[in-house]
Tab-separated table of C-alpha atoms and ligand atoms in Angstrom:
chain	number	residue	atom	x	y	z
A	1	MET	CA	0.000	0.000	0.000
A	2	SER	CA	1.510	3.285	-0.959
A	3	THR	CA	1.660	6.225	1.346
A	4	HIS	CA	-0.569	9.207	1.789
A	5	LYS	CA	-0.054	12.467	0.029
A	6	GLN	CA	1.497	15.014	2.320
A	7	ASP	CA	-1.692	17.032	2.540
A	8	HIS	CA	-3.802	13.993	3.256
A	9	ALA	CA	-4.097	14.881	6.907
A	10	GLN	CA	-5.919	13.003	9.611
A	11	TRP	CA	-8.773	14.258	11.750
A	12	SER	CA	-7.385	15.754	14.926
A	13	SER	CA	-9.698	13.683	17.081
A	14	SER	CA	-12.499	11.210	16.805
A	15	PHE	CA	-14.810	14.059	17.776
A	16	GLY	CA	-13.670	16.045	14.756
A	17	PHE	CA	-14.433	13.041	12.624
A	18	VAL	CA	-17.919	12.603	14.088
A	19	LEU	CA	-18.612	16.245	13.304
A	20	ALA	CA	-17.467	15.835	9.730
A	21	ALA	CA	-19.502	12.677	9.254
A	22	VAL	CA	-22.606	14.233	10.796
A	23	GLY	CA	-21.972	17.339	8.719
A	24	SER	CA	-22.035	15.214	5.582
A	25	ALA	CA	-25.010	13.091	6.603
A	26	VAL	CA	-27.295	15.801	7.951
A	27	GLY	CA	-28.368	18.087	5.166
A	28	LEU	CA	-31.117	18.735	2.658
A	29	GLY	CA	-31.771	14.990	2.642
A	30	ASN	CA	-33.154	15.196	6.149
A	31	ILE	CA	-35.056	18.448	6.018
A	32	TRP	CA	-36.021	18.885	2.381
A	33	LYS	CA	-36.055	15.396	0.880
A	34	PHE	CA	-37.228	13.105	3.671
A	35	PRO	CA	-40.557	14.922	4.291
A	36	TYR	CA	-41.530	15.146	0.633
A	37	MET	CA	-40.643	11.522	0.008
A	38	VAL	CA	-42.806	10.532	2.960
A	39	GLY	CA	-45.599	12.606	1.417
A	40	GLU	CA	-45.172	11.079	-2.025
A	41	SER	CA	-45.058	7.528	-0.691
A	42	GLY	CA	-48.138	7.719	1.468
A	43	GLY	CA	-46.728	8.370	4.946
A	44	SER	CA	-45.959	5.713	7.524
A	45	ALA	CA	-45.228	2.906	5.039
A	46	PHE	CA	-42.247	4.903	3.820
A	47	VAL	CA	-41.165	5.824	7.355
A	48	ILE	CA	-41.172	2.195	8.469
A	49	ALA	CA	-39.351	0.932	5.384
A	50	TYR	CA	-36.823	3.739	5.815
A	51	LEU	CA	-36.140	2.878	9.466
A	52	PHE	CA	-35.562	-0.779	8.543
A	53	CYS	CA	-33.249	0.168	5.691
A	54	ILE	CA	-31.254	2.507	7.910
A	55	ALA	CA	-30.766	-0.122	10.614
A	56	LEU	CA	-30.185	-3.235	8.521
A	57	VAL	CA	-28.495	-1.857	5.426
A	58	GLY	CA	-27.367	1.722	6.080
A	59	PHE	CA	-25.588	1.071	9.354
A	60	PRO	CA	-23.467	-1.890	8.158
A	61	VAL	CA	-22.647	-0.202	4.844
A	62	LEU	CA	-21.517	2.923	6.709
A	63	VAL	CA	-19.179	0.882	8.919
A	64	ALA	CA	-17.911	-1.064	5.889
A	65	GLU	CA	-17.114	2.120	3.957
A	66	TRP	CA	-15.193	3.682	6.829
A	67	LEU	CA	-13.240	0.511	7.450
A	68	ILE	CA	-12.320	0.125	3.777
A	69	GLY	CA	-11.410	3.825	3.590
A	70	ARG	CA	-9.216	3.580	6.662
A	71	ARG	CA	-7.394	0.584	5.156
A	72	GLY	CA	-6.875	2.194	1.774
A	73	GLN	CA	-5.980	5.739	2.849
A	74	LYS	CA	-6.629	7.230	-0.613
A	75	ASN	CA	-9.365	8.334	-2.984
A	76	PRO	CA	-12.165	5.744	-3.352
A	77	VAL	CA	-10.926	4.236	-6.636
A	78	ASN	CA	-7.338	3.709	-5.456
A	79	THR	CA	-8.593	2.614	-2.068
A	80	PHE	CA	-10.735	-0.141	-3.572
A	81	THR	CA	-7.974	-1.226	-5.946
A	82	ASP	CA	-5.356	-1.304	-3.174
A	83	VAL	CA	-7.509	-3.011	-0.581
A	84	ALA	CA	-8.586	-5.608	-3.168
A	85	ALA	CA	-4.920	-6.214	-4.067
A	86	SER	CA	-3.889	-6.599	-0.443
A	87	GLU	CA	-6.688	-9.146	0.015
A	88	GLY	CA	-5.487	-10.971	-3.110
A	89	LYS	CA	-8.566	-9.946	-5.118
A	90	SER	CA	-8.995	-8.435	-8.578
A	91	SER	CA	-8.305	-4.756	-9.170
A	92	THR	CA	-11.600	-4.439	-11.039
A	93	TRP	CA	-13.070	-3.709	-7.600
A	94	GLY	CA	-11.771	-0.201	-8.281
A	95	ILE	CA	-14.915	0.261	-10.386
A	96	VAL	CA	-16.953	0.352	-7.170
A	97	GLY	CA	-14.996	3.412	-6.134
A	98	ALA	CA	-15.553	4.971	-9.557
A	99	THR	CA	-19.327	4.521	-9.567
A	100	GLY	CA	-19.327	6.026	-6.101
A	101	ILE	CA	-17.498	9.106	-7.291
A	102	LEU	CA	-19.868	9.405	-10.232
A	103	GLY	CA	-22.851	9.261	-7.851
A	104	GLY	CA	-21.529	12.108	-5.721
A	105	PHE	CA	-20.773	14.143	-8.820
A	106	LEU	CA	-24.316	13.743	-10.215
A	107	ILE	CA	-26.008	14.356	-6.872
A	108	LEU	CA	-24.156	17.598	-6.273
A	109	SER	CA	-25.544	19.064	-9.495
A	110	PHE	CA	-29.153	18.990	-8.325
A	111	TYR	CA	-28.286	19.322	-4.630
A	112	SER	CA	-26.769	22.695	-5.382
A	113	VAL	CA	-30.011	23.813	-7.047
A	114	ILE	CA	-31.927	23.117	-3.834
A	115	GLY	CA	-29.159	24.712	-1.766
A	116	GLY	CA	-29.861	27.754	-3.942
A	117	TRP	CA	-33.576	27.645	-3.073
A	118	ALA	CA	-32.651	27.679	0.619
A	119	LEU	CA	-30.327	30.652	0.081
A	120	ASN	CA	-33.068	32.511	-1.756
A	121	TYR	CA	-35.506	31.828	1.092
A	122	ILE	CA	-33.116	33.376	3.618
A	123	THR	CA	-33.558	36.671	1.803
A	124	LYS	CA	-37.297	36.219	1.259
A	125	ILE	CA	-38.082	35.442	4.883
A	126	GLY	CA	-35.539	37.946	6.156
A	127	SER	CA	-37.261	40.733	4.262
A	128	GLY	CA	-40.586	39.841	5.858
A	129	SER	CA	-42.228	38.663	2.605
A	130	PHE	CA	-44.256	35.985	4.325
A	131	ILE	CA	-45.704	37.950	7.245
A	132	GLY	CA	-49.461	37.413	7.373
A	133	GLN	CA	-49.485	35.397	4.128
A	134	ASN	CA	-51.838	32.470	3.571
A	135	SER	CA	-51.103	29.135	1.970
A	136	GLU	CA	-52.086	30.346	-1.530
A	137	SER	CA	-49.758	33.329	-1.552
A	138	VAL	CA	-46.890	31.319	-0.039
A	139	GLY	CA	-47.429	28.701	-2.774
A	140	ALA	CA	-47.517	31.407	-5.421
A	141	THR	CA	-44.178	32.824	-4.218
A	142	PHE	CA	-42.612	29.376	-4.562
A	143	ASP	CA	-44.092	28.824	-8.026
A	144	ALA	CA	-42.791	32.211	-9.152
A	145	MET	CA	-39.273	31.261	-8.032
A	146	LEU	CA	-39.462	27.964	-9.934
A	147	ALA	CA	-40.705	29.695	-13.057
A	148	SER	CA	-37.716	32.037	-13.142
A	149	ALA	CA	-34.706	30.340	-14.712
A	150	GLY	CA	-32.643	33.465	-13.964
A	151	THR	CA	-33.393	33.467	-10.222
A	152	LEU	CA	-32.689	29.755	-9.924
A	153	THR	CA	-29.430	30.081	-11.842
A	154	ILE	CA	-28.191	32.961	-9.693
A	155	TRP	CA	-28.761	31.132	-6.420
A	156	HIS	CA	-27.481	27.815	-7.743
A	157	THR	CA	-24.334	29.652	-8.824
A	158	VAL	CA	-23.881	31.248	-5.408
A	159	PHE	CA	-24.319	27.910	-3.674
A	160	MET	CA	-21.936	26.090	-6.006
A	161	ALA	CA	-19.362	28.868	-5.706
A	162	LEU	CA	-19.490	28.685	-1.907
A	163	THR	CA	-19.011	24.908	-2.058
A	164	ALA	CA	-16.086	25.192	-4.448
A	165	LEU	CA	-14.509	27.949	-2.393
A	166	ILE	CA	-14.607	25.919	0.808
A	167	VAL	CA	-13.246	22.782	-0.855
A	168	GLY	CA	-10.679	24.695	-2.906
A	169	ILE	CA	-9.189	26.596	-0.003
A	170	GLY	CA	-9.292	23.423	2.030
A	171	VAL	CA	-10.948	25.011	5.062
A	172	THR	CA	-13.215	22.022	5.487
A	173	ARG	CA	-11.892	21.501	8.967
A	174	GLY	CA	-12.878	24.991	10.126
A	175	ILE	CA	-16.341	24.490	8.721
A	176	GLU	CA	-16.766	21.246	10.600
A	177	MET	CA	-15.822	22.968	13.831
A	178	THR	CA	-18.397	25.678	13.284
A	179	ALA	CA	-20.893	22.879	12.768
A	180	LYS	CA	-20.430	22.094	16.424
A	181	ILE	CA	-22.492	25.161	17.259
A	182	LEU	CA	-24.742	25.403	14.229
A	183	MET	CA	-25.999	21.822	14.110
A	184	PRO	CA	-27.413	21.858	17.646
A	185	LEU	CA	-28.962	25.234	16.867
A	186	LEU	CA	-30.673	23.751	13.813
A	187	GLY	CA	-31.995	20.947	16.018
A	188	LEU	CA	-33.241	23.505	18.523
A	189	ILE	CA	-35.147	25.527	15.917
A	190	LEU	CA	-36.704	22.357	14.538
A	191	PHE	CA	-37.962	21.581	18.013
A	192	ILE	CA	-39.317	25.133	18.417
A	193	ILE	CA	-41.348	24.614	15.238
A	194	VAL	CA	-42.530	21.226	16.501
A	195	GLY	CA	-43.599	22.988	19.743
A	196	TYR	CA	-45.449	25.637	17.720
A	197	ASN	CA	-47.256	22.832	15.899
A	198	VAL	CA	-48.285	21.130	19.116
A	199	VAL	CA	-50.133	24.330	20.053
A	200	ASN	CA	-51.418	25.280	16.614
A	201	GLY	CA	-53.043	22.093	15.436
A	202	GLY	CA	-52.523	19.275	13.003
A	203	PHE	CA	-50.021	17.580	15.306
A	204	GLY	CA	-52.042	14.455	16.171
A	205	GLU	CA	-52.908	13.972	12.532
A	206	ALA	CA	-49.246	14.270	11.541
A	207	VAL	CA	-48.121	11.750	14.166
A	208	ALA	CA	-50.772	9.297	12.986
A	209	TYR	CA	-49.772	9.896	9.362
A	210	LEU	CA	-46.092	9.283	10.056
A	211	PHE	CA	-46.242	6.435	12.511
A	212	THR	CA	-49.460	4.396	12.240
A	213	PRO	CA	-48.329	1.268	10.453
A	214	ASP	CA	-50.227	0.723	7.217
A	215	LEU	CA	-48.505	-2.183	5.556
A	216	SER	CA	-50.927	-2.194	2.654
A	217	LYS	CA	-49.012	0.767	1.218
A	218	LEU	CA	-45.656	-0.988	1.455
A	219	THR	CA	-45.059	-1.620	-2.253
A	220	GLY	CA	-41.823	-2.446	-4.067
A	221	SER	CA	-41.438	1.108	-5.264
A	222	VAL	CA	-41.949	2.521	-1.748
A	223	MET	CA	-39.243	0.163	-0.505
A	224	LEU	CA	-36.867	1.154	-3.290
A	225	ALA	CA	-37.483	4.822	-2.532
A	226	ALA	CA	-36.814	4.164	1.175
A	227	LEU	CA	-33.672	2.169	0.422
A	228	GLY	CA	-32.351	4.849	-1.900
A	229	HIS	CA	-33.078	7.504	0.668
A	230	ALA	CA	-31.291	5.561	3.405
A	231	PHE	CA	-28.165	5.721	1.219
A	232	PHE	CA	-28.696	9.358	0.327
A	233	THR	CA	-29.281	10.548	3.861
A	234	LEU	CA	-26.286	8.706	5.332
A	235	SER	CA	-24.044	9.803	2.433
A	236	ILE	CA	-23.188	6.190	1.631
A	237	GLY	CA	-22.867	4.283	-1.639
A	238	MET	CA	-20.886	7.050	-3.273
A	239	GLY	CA	-17.387	7.053	-1.956
A	240	ILE	CA	-17.806	9.913	0.459
A	241	MET	CA	-17.575	7.916	3.622
A	242	ILE	CA	-14.730	5.927	2.028
A	243	ALA	CA	-12.904	9.176	1.381
A	244	TYR	CA	-13.645	10.364	4.940
A	245	GLY	CA	-12.537	6.997	6.326
A	246	SER	CA	-9.199	7.521	4.626
A	247	TYR	CA	-8.544	10.375	7.039
A	248	LEU	CA	-9.559	8.323	10.049
A	249	GLY	CA	-7.163	7.365	12.847
A	250	ARG	CA	-6.957	3.768	14.072
A	251	GLU	CA	-8.177	4.612	17.546
A	252	VAL	CA	-11.674	5.599	16.375
A	253	ASN	CA	-14.368	3.060	17.266
A	254	LEU	CA	-16.277	2.599	14.016
A	255	LEU	CA	-19.384	0.943	15.432
A	256	LYS	CA	-19.969	3.535	18.136
A	257	THR	CA	-19.293	6.396	15.745
A	258	ALA	CA	-21.686	4.945	13.177
A	259	ARG	CA	-24.358	4.570	15.838
A	260	THR	CA	-24.027	8.239	16.793
A	261	VAL	CA	-24.207	9.390	13.181
A	262	VAL	CA	-27.189	7.175	12.325
A	263	ILE	CA	-29.179	8.199	15.396
A	264	LEU	CA	-28.565	11.928	14.964
A	265	ASP	CA	-29.405	11.764	11.273
A	266	THR	CA	-32.642	9.877	11.876
A	267	VAL	CA	-33.770	12.097	14.755
A	268	ILE	CA	-33.301	15.222	12.628
A	269	ALA	CA	-35.278	13.704	9.737
A	270	LEU	CA	-38.155	12.663	11.985
A	271	ALA	CA	-38.151	16.080	13.678
A	272	ALA	CA	-38.348	17.683	10.230
A	273	GLY	CA	-41.398	15.507	9.552
A	274	LEU	CA	-43.035	16.682	12.766
A	275	ALA	CA	-42.177	20.275	11.920
A	276	ILE	CA	-43.737	20.124	8.478
A	277	PHE	CA	-46.711	17.747	8.360
A	278	PRO	CA	-48.824	19.443	11.064
A	279	ILE	CA	-48.652	22.663	8.999
A	280	ILE	CA	-49.570	20.714	5.870
A	281	PHE	CA	-52.623	19.194	7.530
A	282	SER	CA	-53.810	22.245	9.442
A	283	HIS	CA	-53.700	24.331	6.239
A	284	GLY	CA	-55.206	21.722	3.956
A	285	LEU	CA	-52.051	21.448	1.812
A	286	ASP	CA	-51.214	18.425	-0.303
A	287	PRO	CA	-48.587	16.190	1.385
A	288	SER	CA	-47.651	14.692	-1.974
A	289	SER	CA	-46.784	17.955	-3.663
A	290	GLY	CA	-43.124	16.978	-4.129
A	291	PRO	CA	-39.827	18.841	-3.775
A	292	GLY	CA	-41.475	22.158	-2.887
A	293	LEU	CA	-43.014	20.768	0.303
A	294	ILE	CA	-40.910	22.575	2.919
A	295	PHE	CA	-40.934	25.783	0.902
A	296	VAL	CA	-44.723	25.963	0.759
A	297	SER	CA	-45.371	24.865	4.340
A	298	LEU	CA	-42.786	26.297	6.739
A	299	PRO	CA	-43.075	29.938	5.580
A	300	ILE	CA	-46.750	29.845	6.602
A	301	ALA	CA	-45.714	29.089	10.175
A	302	PHE	CA	-42.900	31.646	10.128
A	303	GLY	CA	-45.319	34.257	8.791
A	304	SER	CA	-47.630	33.881	11.757
A	305	MET	CA	-45.485	32.950	14.767
A	306	THR	CA	-43.977	35.456	17.201
A	307	ALA	CA	-40.470	36.398	16.074
A	308	GLY	CA	-41.189	34.331	12.956
A	309	THR	CA	-39.012	36.504	10.724
A	310	ILE	CA	-35.969	35.992	12.907
A	311	ILE	CA	-36.622	32.314	13.555
A	312	GLY	CA	-37.416	31.668	9.884
A	313	THR	CA	-34.354	33.497	8.601
A	314	LEU	CA	-32.147	31.668	11.044
A	315	PHE	CA	-33.764	28.371	10.087
A	316	PHE	CA	-33.067	28.747	6.367
A	317	LEU	CA	-29.584	30.019	7.162
A	318	LEU	CA	-28.917	26.895	9.181
A	319	ILE	CA	-30.376	24.627	6.494
A	320	THR	CA	-28.047	26.273	4.001
A	321	PHE	CA	-25.184	25.660	6.344
A	322	ALA	CA	-26.171	22.009	6.789
A	323	ALA	CA	-26.430	21.759	3.004
A	324	LEU	CA	-22.925	23.201	2.611
A	325	THR	CA	-21.340	20.735	5.023
A	326	SER	CA	-22.939	18.025	2.850
A	327	SER	CA	-22.119	19.572	-0.514
A	328	ILE	CA	-18.442	19.956	0.331
A	329	SER	CA	-18.459	16.247	1.106
A	330	LEU	CA	-20.051	15.600	-2.288
A	331	LEU	CA	-17.333	17.517	-4.095
A	332	GLU	CA	-14.389	16.242	-2.067
A	333	PRO	CA	-14.079	12.689	-3.538
A	334	THR	CA	-14.035	13.985	-7.124
A	335	VAL	CA	-11.432	16.589	-6.223
A	336	GLU	CA	-9.385	14.081	-4.252
A	337	PHE	CA	-9.528	11.718	-7.229
A	338	LEU	CA	-8.462	14.351	-9.794
A	339	GLU	CA	-5.734	15.633	-7.527
A	340	GLU	CA	-4.240	12.195	-6.900
A	341	ARG	CA	-4.718	10.746	-10.384
A	342	THR	CA	-3.906	13.684	-12.652
A	343	SER	CA	-1.295	16.396	-12.625
A	344	MET	CA	-3.893	19.033	-11.732
A	345	SER	CA	-3.443	20.979	-8.507
A	346	ARG	CA	-6.164	21.050	-5.869
A	347	THR	CA	-7.359	24.447	-7.059
A	348	VAL	CA	-7.550	23.456	-10.721
A	349	SER	CA	-9.224	20.142	-9.839
A	350	THR	CA	-11.815	21.965	-7.757
A	351	ILE	CA	-12.560	24.576	-10.403
A	352	SER	CA	-12.848	22.110	-13.281
A	353	ALA	CA	-15.079	19.681	-11.389
A	354	SER	CA	-17.255	22.539	-10.137
A	355	ILE	CA	-17.805	24.000	-13.588
A	356	VAL	CA	-19.019	20.692	-15.001
A	357	ILE	CA	-21.265	20.071	-11.997
A	358	TRP	CA	-22.600	23.623	-12.210
A	359	LEU	CA	-23.505	23.160	-15.886
A	360	LEU	CA	-25.358	19.963	-15.103
A	361	GLY	CA	-27.160	21.820	-12.312
A	362	VAL	CA	-28.275	24.500	-14.763
A	363	ALA	CA	-29.734	21.786	-16.990
A	364	ALA	CA	-31.510	20.383	-13.918
A	365	LEU	CA	-33.021	23.716	-12.887
A	366	LEU	CA	-34.239	24.412	-16.418
A	367	SER	CA	-36.476	21.360	-16.070
A	368	PHE	CA	-38.637	23.463	-13.707
A	369	ASN	CA	-39.279	26.080	-16.373
A	370	LEU	CA	-37.849	26.481	-19.896
A	371	TRP	CA	-37.151	22.800	-20.465
A	372	ALA	CA	-40.189	21.500	-18.585
A	373	ASP	CA	-41.291	19.509	-21.634
A	374	PHE	CA	-37.982	17.779	-22.142
A	375	THR	CA	-38.081	14.356	-20.519
A	376	ILE	CA	-35.851	11.300	-20.290
A	377	MET	CA	-37.978	8.172	-19.951
A	378	GLY	CA	-40.817	10.255	-18.554
A	379	ASN	CA	-38.704	12.291	-16.111
A	380	GLY	CA	-37.471	15.864	-16.294
A	381	ILE	CA	-33.685	16.290	-15.972
A	382	PHE	CA	-33.889	17.101	-12.268
A	383	ASP	CA	-35.972	14.014	-11.477
A	384	ALA	CA	-33.858	11.844	-13.750
A	385	LEU	CA	-30.651	12.821	-11.915
A	386	ASP	CA	-32.318	12.213	-8.568
A	387	LYS	CA	-33.742	8.835	-9.548
A	388	VAL	CA	-30.684	7.473	-11.315
A	389	THR	CA	-28.512	8.253	-8.318
A	390	SER	CA	-30.770	7.398	-5.377
A	391	LYS	CA	-32.538	4.413	-6.843
A	392	PHE	CA	-29.711	2.791	-8.792
A	393	LEU	CA	-26.187	4.108	-8.421
A	394	LEU	CA	-26.122	4.371	-4.650
A	395	PRO	CA	-27.815	1.087	-3.719
A	396	LEU	CA	-25.843	-0.853	-6.341
A	397	THR	CA	-22.536	0.689	-5.296
A	398	GLY	CA	-23.472	-0.056	-1.689
A	399	LEU	CA	-24.338	-3.641	-2.642
A	400	ALA	CA	-20.975	-4.171	-4.319
A	401	GLY	CA	-19.235	-2.561	-1.338
A	402	ILE	CA	-20.948	-4.738	1.245
A	403	ILE	CA	-20.332	-7.920	-0.792
A	404	PHE	CA	-16.671	-7.017	-1.020
A	405	PHE	CA	-16.584	-6.299	2.703
A	406	GLY	CA	-18.502	-9.401	3.807
A	407	TRP	CA	-17.236	-11.972	1.330
A	408	LYS	CA	-13.912	-10.842	-0.065
A	409	MET	CA	-12.079	-9.312	2.872
A	410	ASP	CA	-10.325	-11.220	5.628
A	411	GLN	CA	-13.029	-11.512	8.284
A	412	THR	CA	-10.672	-12.270	11.164
A	413	ALA	CA	-8.898	-8.968	10.705
A	414	ILE	CA	-12.230	-7.168	10.524
A	415	GLN	CA	-13.390	-8.877	13.702
A	416	ARG	CA	-10.249	-7.649	15.471
A	417	GLU	CA	-10.655	-4.164	14.060
A	418	LEU	CA	-14.298	-3.899	15.145
A	419	ASN	CA	-13.511	-5.557	18.447
A	420	LEU	CA	-16.550	-7.847	18.346
A	421	SER	CA	-16.864	-11.307	19.820
A	422	GLY	CA	-19.308	-14.137	20.479
A	423	GLY	CA	-22.959	-13.556	19.622
A	424	THR	CA	-22.467	-9.935	18.606
A	425	TRP	CA	-19.899	-10.912	15.990
A	426	GLN	CA	-22.154	-13.663	14.708
A	427	LEU	CA	-25.080	-11.248	14.455
A	428	TRP	CA	-22.836	-8.791	12.633
A	429	GLN	CA	-21.781	-11.486	10.166
A	430	ILE	CA	-25.383	-12.461	9.461
A	431	VAL	CA	-26.327	-8.837	8.795
A	432	VAL	CA	-23.305	-8.083	6.615
A	433	LYS	CA	-23.153	-11.325	4.658
A	434	PHE	CA	-26.841	-12.022	4.231
A	435	ILE	CA	-29.433	-9.530	5.458
A	436	ALA	CA	-28.000	-6.339	3.945
A	437	PRO	CA	-27.130	-7.709	0.472
A	438	ILE	CA	-30.280	-9.825	0.244
A	439	ALA	CA	-32.414	-6.835	1.284
A	440	ILE	CA	-30.954	-4.726	-1.520
A	441	VAL	CA	-31.443	-7.462	-4.118
A	442	ALA	CA	-34.947	-8.225	-2.828
A	443	VAL	CA	-35.987	-4.607	-3.106
A	444	PHE	CA	-34.804	-4.512	-6.707
A	445	ILE	CA	-36.711	-7.674	-7.521
A	446	ALA	CA	-39.832	-6.355	-5.776
A	447	THR	CA	-39.594	-3.182	-7.837
A	448	LEU	CA	-39.109	-5.013	-11.112
A	449	MET	CA	-42.166	-7.100	-10.376
A	450	GLY	CA	-43.978	-3.827	-9.830
B	501	LIG	N1	-26.501	13.137	3.213
B	501	LIG	C1	-26.770	14.460	2.701
B	501	LIG	C2	-28.152	14.857	3.050
B	501	LIG	O1	-28.892	14.054	3.610
B	501	LIG	O2	-28.502	15.984	2.740
B	501	LIG	C3	-26.660	14.541	1.224
B	501	LIG	C4	-25.534	13.844	0.694
B	501	LIG	C5	-24.264	14.210	1.082
B	501	LIG	C6	-25.785	12.801	-0.114
B	501	LIG	C7	-23.232	13.483	0.629
B	501	LIG	C8	-24.777	12.085	-0.554
B	501	LIG	C9	-23.507	12.431	-0.156
B	501	LIG	F1	-22.546	11.699	-0.590
C-alpha cells in the first residue's frame, strides 16, 4: 500500500471526525427530501421501510465504507484497488470506487439547485415577505421562483461557488468545527417549530400519518425509494464515507461512531417531519406535492409565529449551512480523485469539477421552467438525476461494497478491528453477509415485479 499524500491529513480527534460525518449526513436529505418523500409515498409505510433500511443496510454499509477507507488511505478508486490487491482480489473492484465518485458528482448538481432555493428563502423570509401570508400566496411565491430560470441560476451559482470555495481553499476543517455550534442550533429551531405545531393544530394527525403502520401501502417502489433515501441521507454508496474513512485514525471506534451518526441523522429527519406535516394538515395542503413541500409549508408558520421573521431566517440560514457541510463532502471525492490521479493541482481540480457540476445543475433547474417539456424516460432532468442516483447508483454501489466487505475481505482482521466477539460478531456477520445484500437485491426484484 503506498503512502498518503502530504496534505492527506488526519482528523485531529475522533470528535472532529464525528462532526465531519454528521456534517455530511445531515443536510437537505433530512429536512427537504425526507418529508416530501414521505408525502409522495403515502406516509408511515415509507417511514417504516426507511427505518428498517437505515438499521439493517445503512448502518453496516456505513461501517464497511469507513473501514475500507481507513485501510486504503486514498481516494475511493485507489482505495478499492489497493484493498482488493492486499486481500489478493482483482483490481476491477476499483470500479466500485468509480461509480461512487460518479454518484456524488451527479447528486451535487441537483443538490446545489436546492441549496440555492434555501439561500433565496433566507432573503425572502428575512425581508418579511411571508408575514401574514396564507397558503395560496406562499405557494404562489414558490411557483414564481421555480418559473424564473434566472433566479434559480443565480442562487445555484452562489451555492456552487461557496461549495467550491470551501473545498478549494481546504478550510473544510474549520467548517466542521463551526458545525459544532450550528448543528445543535438547527436541532433547537426544529424543536421550536414542533412545539409551535403542538399548540397550533394538526399535530395528532401528523403523528398518525407518520407512525401508524399501514402495511398495505408498502409496495416495491416505496421500498426502493426508502432504500435509496437511506443511502442518500447517510451519504453512503458514493465514496464519500470511504474518502472520509481515509482520514480516520486507528483509535476511532467505528461501530460507536456509526451509531451516533445514524441516530442523529434519523432524529433530525423525523423532527423535520413533525415540523412540516402538522402545517400541511392544518392548512389543507397536499402532502404529496413533491420537492417544494418545505418551501410551501414552513413559511406559513414563520409568517404567523412570534419572532417568525428571525426564527425563519435563522432556520433557512442553518439549512443552508447544513447543506454546505454536505455539498463539500459531495465535491471532495471527485477533487481528491483528480488531484491524486492527474497532474492538476487542488485548485484546478476543484474549479474544473465545479464547472461541469454547475452546468449539469443548470440543466436540472431548467427542467422546472424552460425545459419543462424535455423528458428522459418520462422524467425531467432534475428528477432523472435524482432517480438514477438514489434508486440505482447508490444502492448498487453499496451492494458491491458490502459484498466485497462481507465476502472478499479477511473476516478475522475485521473482527479484530471492530472488536466484536461471540454472539455480537455472529449477528454482525449475518447482517453483513446475508441480510443487507439480500435486502438490496430483494428490493430490486420487488420493484421489477412492480
Ligand atoms: N446526506 C446528505 C443529506 O442528507 O442531505 C446529502 C448527501 C451528502 C448525499 C453526501 C450524498 C452524499 F454523498
